Short mmCIF file of C-alpha atoms and ligand atoms in Angstrom, two decimals:
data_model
loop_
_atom_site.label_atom_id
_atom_site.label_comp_id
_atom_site.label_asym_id
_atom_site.label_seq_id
_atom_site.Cartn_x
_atom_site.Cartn_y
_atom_site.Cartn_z
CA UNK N 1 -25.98 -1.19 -19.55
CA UNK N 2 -23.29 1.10 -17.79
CA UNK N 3 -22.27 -0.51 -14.44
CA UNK N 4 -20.54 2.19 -11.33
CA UNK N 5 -17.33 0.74 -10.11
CA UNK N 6 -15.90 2.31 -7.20
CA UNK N 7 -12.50 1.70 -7.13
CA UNK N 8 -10.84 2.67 -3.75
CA UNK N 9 -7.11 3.38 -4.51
CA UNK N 10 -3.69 4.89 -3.19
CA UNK N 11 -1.91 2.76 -5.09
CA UNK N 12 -0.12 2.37 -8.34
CA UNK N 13 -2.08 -0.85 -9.22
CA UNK N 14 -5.41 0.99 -8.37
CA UNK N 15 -4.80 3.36 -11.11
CA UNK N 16 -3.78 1.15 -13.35
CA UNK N 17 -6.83 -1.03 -12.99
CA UNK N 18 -8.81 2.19 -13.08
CA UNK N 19 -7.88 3.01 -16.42
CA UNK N 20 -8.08 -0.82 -17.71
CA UNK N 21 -11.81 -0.63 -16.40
CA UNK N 22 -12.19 3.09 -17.49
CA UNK N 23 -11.59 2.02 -21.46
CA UNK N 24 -14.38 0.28 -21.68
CA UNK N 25 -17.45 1.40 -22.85
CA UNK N 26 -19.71 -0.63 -20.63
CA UNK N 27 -17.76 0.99 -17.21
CA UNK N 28 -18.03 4.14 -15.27
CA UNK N 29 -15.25 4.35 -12.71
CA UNK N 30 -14.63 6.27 -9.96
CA UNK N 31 -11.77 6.30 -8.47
CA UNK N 32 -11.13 7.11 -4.51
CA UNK N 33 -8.47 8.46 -2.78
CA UNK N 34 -7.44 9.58 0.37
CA UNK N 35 -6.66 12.36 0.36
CA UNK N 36 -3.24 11.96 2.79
CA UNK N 37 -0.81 13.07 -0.20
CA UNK N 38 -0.04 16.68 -1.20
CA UNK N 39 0.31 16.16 -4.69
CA UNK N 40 -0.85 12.83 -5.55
CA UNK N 41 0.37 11.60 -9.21
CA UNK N 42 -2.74 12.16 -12.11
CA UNK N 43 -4.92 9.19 -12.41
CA UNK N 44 -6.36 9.59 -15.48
CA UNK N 45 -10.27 8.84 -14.34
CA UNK N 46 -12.62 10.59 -12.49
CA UNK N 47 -11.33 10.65 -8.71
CA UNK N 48 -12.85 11.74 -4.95
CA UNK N 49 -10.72 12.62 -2.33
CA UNK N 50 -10.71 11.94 1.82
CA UNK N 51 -12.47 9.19 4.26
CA UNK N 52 -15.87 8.41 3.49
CA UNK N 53 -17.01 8.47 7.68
CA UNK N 54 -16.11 5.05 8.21
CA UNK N 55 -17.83 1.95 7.19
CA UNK N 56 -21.57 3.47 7.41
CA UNK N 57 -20.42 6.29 5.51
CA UNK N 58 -19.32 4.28 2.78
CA UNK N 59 -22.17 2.60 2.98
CA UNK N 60 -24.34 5.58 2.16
CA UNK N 61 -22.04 6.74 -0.57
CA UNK N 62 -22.19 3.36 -2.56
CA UNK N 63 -26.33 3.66 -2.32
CA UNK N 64 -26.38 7.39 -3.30
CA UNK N 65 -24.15 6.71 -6.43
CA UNK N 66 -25.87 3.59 -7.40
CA UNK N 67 -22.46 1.90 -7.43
CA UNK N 68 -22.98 -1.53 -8.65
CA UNK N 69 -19.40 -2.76 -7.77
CA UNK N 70 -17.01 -1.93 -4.93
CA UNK N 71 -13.25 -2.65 -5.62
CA UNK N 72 -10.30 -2.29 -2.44
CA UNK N 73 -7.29 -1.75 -4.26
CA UNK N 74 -5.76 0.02 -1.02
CA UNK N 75 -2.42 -0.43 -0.21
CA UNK N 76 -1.87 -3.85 2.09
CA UNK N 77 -1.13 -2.13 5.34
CA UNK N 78 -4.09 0.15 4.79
CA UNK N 79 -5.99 -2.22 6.92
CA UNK N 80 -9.01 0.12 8.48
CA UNK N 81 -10.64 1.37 4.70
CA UNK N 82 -9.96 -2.38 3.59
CA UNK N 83 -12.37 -4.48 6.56
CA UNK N 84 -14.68 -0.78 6.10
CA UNK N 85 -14.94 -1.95 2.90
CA UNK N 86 -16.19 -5.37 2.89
CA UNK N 87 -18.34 -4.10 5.95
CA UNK N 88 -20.09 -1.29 3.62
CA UNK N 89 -20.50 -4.02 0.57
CA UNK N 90 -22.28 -6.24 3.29
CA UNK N 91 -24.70 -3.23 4.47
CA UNK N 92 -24.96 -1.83 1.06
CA UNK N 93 -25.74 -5.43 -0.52
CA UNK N 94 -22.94 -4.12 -3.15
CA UNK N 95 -20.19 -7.06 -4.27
CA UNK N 96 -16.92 -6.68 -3.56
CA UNK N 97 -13.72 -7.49 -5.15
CA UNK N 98 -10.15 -6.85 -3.85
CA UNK N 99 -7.05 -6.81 -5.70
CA UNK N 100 -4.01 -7.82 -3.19
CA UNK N 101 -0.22 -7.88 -4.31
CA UNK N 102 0.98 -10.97 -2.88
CA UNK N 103 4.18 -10.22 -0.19
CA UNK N 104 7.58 -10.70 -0.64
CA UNK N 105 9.19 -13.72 0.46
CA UNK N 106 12.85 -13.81 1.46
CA UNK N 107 15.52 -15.37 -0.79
CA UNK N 108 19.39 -16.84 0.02
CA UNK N 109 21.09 -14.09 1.33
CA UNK N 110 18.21 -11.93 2.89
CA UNK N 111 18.68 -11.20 6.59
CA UNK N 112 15.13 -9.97 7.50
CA UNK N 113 14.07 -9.62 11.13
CA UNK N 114 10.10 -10.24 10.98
CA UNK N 115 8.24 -8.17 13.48
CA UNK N 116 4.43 -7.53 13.79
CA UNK N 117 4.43 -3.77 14.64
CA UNK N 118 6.35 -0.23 14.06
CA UNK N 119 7.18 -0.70 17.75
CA UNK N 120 8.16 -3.98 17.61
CA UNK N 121 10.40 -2.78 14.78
CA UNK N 122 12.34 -0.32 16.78
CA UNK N 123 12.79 -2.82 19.49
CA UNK N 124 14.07 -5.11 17.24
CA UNK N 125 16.91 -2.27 16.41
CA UNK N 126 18.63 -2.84 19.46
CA UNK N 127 20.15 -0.78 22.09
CA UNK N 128 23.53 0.27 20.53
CA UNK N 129 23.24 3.23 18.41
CA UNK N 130 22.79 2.27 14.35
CA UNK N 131 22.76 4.11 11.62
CA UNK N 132 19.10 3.10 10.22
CA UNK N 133 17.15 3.60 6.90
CA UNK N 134 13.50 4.18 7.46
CA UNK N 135 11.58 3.24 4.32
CA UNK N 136 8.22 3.82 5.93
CA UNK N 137 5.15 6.33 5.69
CA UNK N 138 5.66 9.88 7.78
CA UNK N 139 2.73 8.63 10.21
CA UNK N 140 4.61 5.51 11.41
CA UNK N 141 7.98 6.94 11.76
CA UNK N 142 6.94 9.04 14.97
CA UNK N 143 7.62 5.54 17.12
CA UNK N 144 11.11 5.66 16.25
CA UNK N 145 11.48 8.74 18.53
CA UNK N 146 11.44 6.36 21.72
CA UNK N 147 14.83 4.90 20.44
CA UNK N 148 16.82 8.69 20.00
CA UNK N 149 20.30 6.54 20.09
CA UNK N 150 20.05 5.76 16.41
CA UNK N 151 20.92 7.99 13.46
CA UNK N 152 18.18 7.97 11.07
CA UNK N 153 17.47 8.17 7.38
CA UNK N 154 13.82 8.99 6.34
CA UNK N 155 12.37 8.65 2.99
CA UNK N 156 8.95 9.72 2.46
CA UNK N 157 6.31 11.37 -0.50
CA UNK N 158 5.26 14.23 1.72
CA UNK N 159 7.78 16.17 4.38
CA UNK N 160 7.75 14.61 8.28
CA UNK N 161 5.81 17.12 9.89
CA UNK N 162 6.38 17.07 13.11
CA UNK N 163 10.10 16.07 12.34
CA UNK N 164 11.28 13.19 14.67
CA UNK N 165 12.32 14.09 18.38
CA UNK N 166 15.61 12.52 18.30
CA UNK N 167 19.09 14.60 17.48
CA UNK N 168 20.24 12.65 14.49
CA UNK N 169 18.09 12.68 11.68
CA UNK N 170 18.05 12.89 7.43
CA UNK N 171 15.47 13.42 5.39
CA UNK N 172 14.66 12.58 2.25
CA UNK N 173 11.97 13.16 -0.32
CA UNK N 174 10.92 10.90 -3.10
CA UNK N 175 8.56 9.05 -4.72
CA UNK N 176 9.38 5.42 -6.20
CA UNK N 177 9.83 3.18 -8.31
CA UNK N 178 13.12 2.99 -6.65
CA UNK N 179 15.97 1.13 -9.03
CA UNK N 180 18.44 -1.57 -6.98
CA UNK N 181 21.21 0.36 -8.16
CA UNK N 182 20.08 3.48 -6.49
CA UNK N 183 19.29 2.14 -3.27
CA UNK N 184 22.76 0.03 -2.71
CA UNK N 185 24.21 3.71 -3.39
CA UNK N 186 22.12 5.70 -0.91
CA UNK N 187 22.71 2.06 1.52
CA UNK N 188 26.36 2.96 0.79
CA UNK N 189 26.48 6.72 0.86
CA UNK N 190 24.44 6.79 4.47
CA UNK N 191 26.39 3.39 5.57
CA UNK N 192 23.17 1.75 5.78
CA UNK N 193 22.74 -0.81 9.00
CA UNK N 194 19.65 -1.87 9.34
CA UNK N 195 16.49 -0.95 6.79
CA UNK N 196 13.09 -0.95 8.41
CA UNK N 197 10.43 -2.16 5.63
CA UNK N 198 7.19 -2.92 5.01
CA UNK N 199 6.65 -5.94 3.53
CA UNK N 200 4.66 -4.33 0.47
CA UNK N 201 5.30 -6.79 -2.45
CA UNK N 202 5.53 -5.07 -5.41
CA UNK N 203 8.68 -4.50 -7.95
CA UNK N 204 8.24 -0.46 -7.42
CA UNK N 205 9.87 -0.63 -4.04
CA UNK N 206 11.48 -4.13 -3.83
CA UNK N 207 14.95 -2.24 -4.91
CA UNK N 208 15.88 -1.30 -1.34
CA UNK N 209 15.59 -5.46 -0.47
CA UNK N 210 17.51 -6.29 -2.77
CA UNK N 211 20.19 -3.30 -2.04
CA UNK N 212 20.51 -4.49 1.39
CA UNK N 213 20.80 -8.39 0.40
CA UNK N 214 24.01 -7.38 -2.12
CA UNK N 215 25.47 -5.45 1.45
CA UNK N 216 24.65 -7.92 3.80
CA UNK N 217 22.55 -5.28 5.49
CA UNK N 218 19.68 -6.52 7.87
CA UNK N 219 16.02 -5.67 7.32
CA UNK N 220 13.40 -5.51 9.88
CA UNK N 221 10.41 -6.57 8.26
CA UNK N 222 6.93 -5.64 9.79
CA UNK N 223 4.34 -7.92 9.25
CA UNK N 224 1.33 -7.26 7.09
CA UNK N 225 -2.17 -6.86 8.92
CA UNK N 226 -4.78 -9.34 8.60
CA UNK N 227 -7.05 -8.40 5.91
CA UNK N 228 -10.61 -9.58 5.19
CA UNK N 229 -11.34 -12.13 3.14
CA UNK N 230 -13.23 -11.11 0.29
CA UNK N 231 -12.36 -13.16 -3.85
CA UNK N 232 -9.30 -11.38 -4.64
CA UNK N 233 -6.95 -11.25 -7.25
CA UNK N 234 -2.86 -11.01 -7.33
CA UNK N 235 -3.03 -9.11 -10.26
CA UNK N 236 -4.66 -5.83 -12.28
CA UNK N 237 -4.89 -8.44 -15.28
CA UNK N 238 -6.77 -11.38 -13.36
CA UNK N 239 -9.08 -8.56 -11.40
CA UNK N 240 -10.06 -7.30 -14.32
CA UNK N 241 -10.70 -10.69 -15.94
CA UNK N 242 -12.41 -11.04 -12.61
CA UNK N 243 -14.86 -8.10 -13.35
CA UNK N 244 -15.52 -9.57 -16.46
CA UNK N 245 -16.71 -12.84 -14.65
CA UNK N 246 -18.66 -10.87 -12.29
CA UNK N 247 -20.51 -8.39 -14.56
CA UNK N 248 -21.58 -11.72 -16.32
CA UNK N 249 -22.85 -13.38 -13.15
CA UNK N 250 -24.07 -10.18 -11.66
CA UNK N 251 -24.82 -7.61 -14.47
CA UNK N 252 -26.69 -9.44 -16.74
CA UNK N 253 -27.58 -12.02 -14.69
CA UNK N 254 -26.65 -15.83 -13.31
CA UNK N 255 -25.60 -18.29 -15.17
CA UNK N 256 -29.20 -19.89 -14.55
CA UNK N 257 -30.88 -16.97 -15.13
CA UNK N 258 -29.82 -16.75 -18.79
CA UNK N 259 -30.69 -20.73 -19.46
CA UNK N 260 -27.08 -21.50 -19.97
N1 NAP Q 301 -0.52 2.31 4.71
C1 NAP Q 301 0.42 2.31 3.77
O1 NAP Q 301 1.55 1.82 3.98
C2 NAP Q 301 0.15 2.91 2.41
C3 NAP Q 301 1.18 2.89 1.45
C4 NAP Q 301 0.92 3.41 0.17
C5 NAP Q 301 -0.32 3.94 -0.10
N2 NAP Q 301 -1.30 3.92 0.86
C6 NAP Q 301 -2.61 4.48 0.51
O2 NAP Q 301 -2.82 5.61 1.34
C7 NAP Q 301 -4.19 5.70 1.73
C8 NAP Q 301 -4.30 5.80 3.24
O3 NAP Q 301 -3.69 4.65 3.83
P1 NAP Q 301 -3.83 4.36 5.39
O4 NAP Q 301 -2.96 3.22 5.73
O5 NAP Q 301 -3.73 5.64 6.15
O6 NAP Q 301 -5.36 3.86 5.44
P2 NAP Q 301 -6.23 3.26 6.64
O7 NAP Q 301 -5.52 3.44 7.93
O8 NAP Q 301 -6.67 1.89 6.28
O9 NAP Q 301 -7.51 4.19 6.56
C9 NAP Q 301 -7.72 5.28 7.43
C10 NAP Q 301 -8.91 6.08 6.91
O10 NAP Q 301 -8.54 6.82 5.75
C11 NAP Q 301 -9.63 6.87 4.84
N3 NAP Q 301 -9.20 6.21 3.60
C12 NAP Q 301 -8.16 5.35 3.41
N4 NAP Q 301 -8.05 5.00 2.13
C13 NAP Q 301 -9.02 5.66 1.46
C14 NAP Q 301 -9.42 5.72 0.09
N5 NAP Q 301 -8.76 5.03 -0.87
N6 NAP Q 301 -10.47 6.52 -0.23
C15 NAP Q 301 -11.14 7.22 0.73
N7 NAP Q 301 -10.81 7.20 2.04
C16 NAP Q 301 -9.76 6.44 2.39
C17 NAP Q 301 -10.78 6.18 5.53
O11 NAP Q 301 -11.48 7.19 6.24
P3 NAP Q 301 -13.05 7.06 6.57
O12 NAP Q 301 -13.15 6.04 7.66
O13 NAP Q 301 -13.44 8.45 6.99
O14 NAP Q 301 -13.74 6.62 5.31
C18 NAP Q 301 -10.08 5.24 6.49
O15 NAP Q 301 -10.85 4.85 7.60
C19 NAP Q 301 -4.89 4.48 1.12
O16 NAP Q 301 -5.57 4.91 -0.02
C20 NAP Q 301 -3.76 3.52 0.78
O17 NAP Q 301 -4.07 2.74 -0.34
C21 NAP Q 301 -1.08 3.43 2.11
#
């Protein structure tokens, strides 16, 4: 029996999962994305692109594919498709699994400012002027221009568009994994104060942490939102072990089901 898996991605782990699940011969995976990024990297499965209408939408969609399983491997700040999610599994009567990278904690040495919001995190920046590395995604950046004292560095996948309102401004374009080496020269090149992060777990972008830890640079850290709770896993390996467990349970039936 072929079961649907609807993976809903964005993230490096999502595609890797995808093409775990994708190799075997019992899965049909689709994998969903956004649609936010202008070129987003091959994923090597079948994917759909943009919002789905919410959580109703979603909803719909799983019925209309027949998708037996629902997996949100969104990014951990992509809070709104994530609680969507397990709100369309509940209507839809579809399980749901999540894959979520843990965070990272702060070591000896780390000077990280923990905030809750983006505007919380320009508060935290201070009055004096600062020369400040945002590491953040071009929709957030915008509340930096209500602090126009600061220069700024901007790193992003896609250009700023609008560019920030404030007269002091560089921007960069790249896509990670970022290397520590590279980041404690760009800290060093731009004279790096402060580094405004998400807190997004991960070795891919942990190189800028660790940068600013070897300078003594200070990191203002915003919070991750609250996510719902749904079984997880930490890891593509144990999710997929996890799928495993569930198409026994769920494909082929309970435990009690199959007189075991
Ligand atoms: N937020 C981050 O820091 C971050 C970082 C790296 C990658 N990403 C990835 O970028 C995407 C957008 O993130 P976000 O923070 O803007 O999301 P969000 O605020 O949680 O979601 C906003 C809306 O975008 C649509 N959407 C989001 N992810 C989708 C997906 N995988 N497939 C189909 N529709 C999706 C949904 O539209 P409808 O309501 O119309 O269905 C959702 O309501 C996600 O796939 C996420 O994994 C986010």
């Amino acid at each position: 029996m072929t079961h649907r898996i609807l993976i809903l991605g964005g993230t490096t782990e999502a595609r890797q999962l995808a093409g775990t699940l994708a190799a075997r011969d019992d899965c049909l995976v689709t994998l969903s994305l956004a649609g936010r990024t202008e070129s987003p990297v091959a994923q090597g499965v079948p994917v759909r692109s943009g919002g789905f209408g919410g959580a109703d939408g979603l909803a719909a969609y799983l019925g209309e594919t027949g998708t037996d399983l629902l997996i949100d491997a969104t990014h951990p700040y992509a809070a709104r498709i994530s609680a969507n999610a397990a709100q369309a599994a509940r209507m839809a009567g579809v399980p749901i699994l999540a894959l979520r990278r843990p965070g990272w904690e702060p070591v000896e040495g780390d000077r990280w400012t923990l905030v809750d919001t983006v505007d919380h995190a320009v508060q935290a920046l201070g009055a004096a002027p600062r020369r400040v590395f945002l590491a953040l995604g071009r929709q957030e950046v915008g509340a930096f221009d209500a602090a126009p004292q600061h220069h700024y560095l901007i790193r992003s996948v896609d250009p700023v568009e609008p560019r920030l309102a404030v007269p002091d401004a560089t921007y960069l374009l790249a896509r990670g994994p970022f290397r520590e080496d590279d980041e404690r020269a760009l800290l060093e090149k731009h004279r790096i104060e402060f580094v405004v992060s998400k807190n997004s777990g991960g070795a891919a972008t942990y190189g800028k942490i660790a940068a600013a830890r070897a300078l003594g640079v200070d990191v203002v850290m915003v919070q991750r939102p609250d996510l719902p709770d749904v079984p997880s896993a930490e890891t593509v390996e144990v999710l997929a072990a996890l799928v495993d467990q569930f198409g026994i349970d769920h494909f082929v039936g309970p435990a009690a089901e199959r007189g075991v």
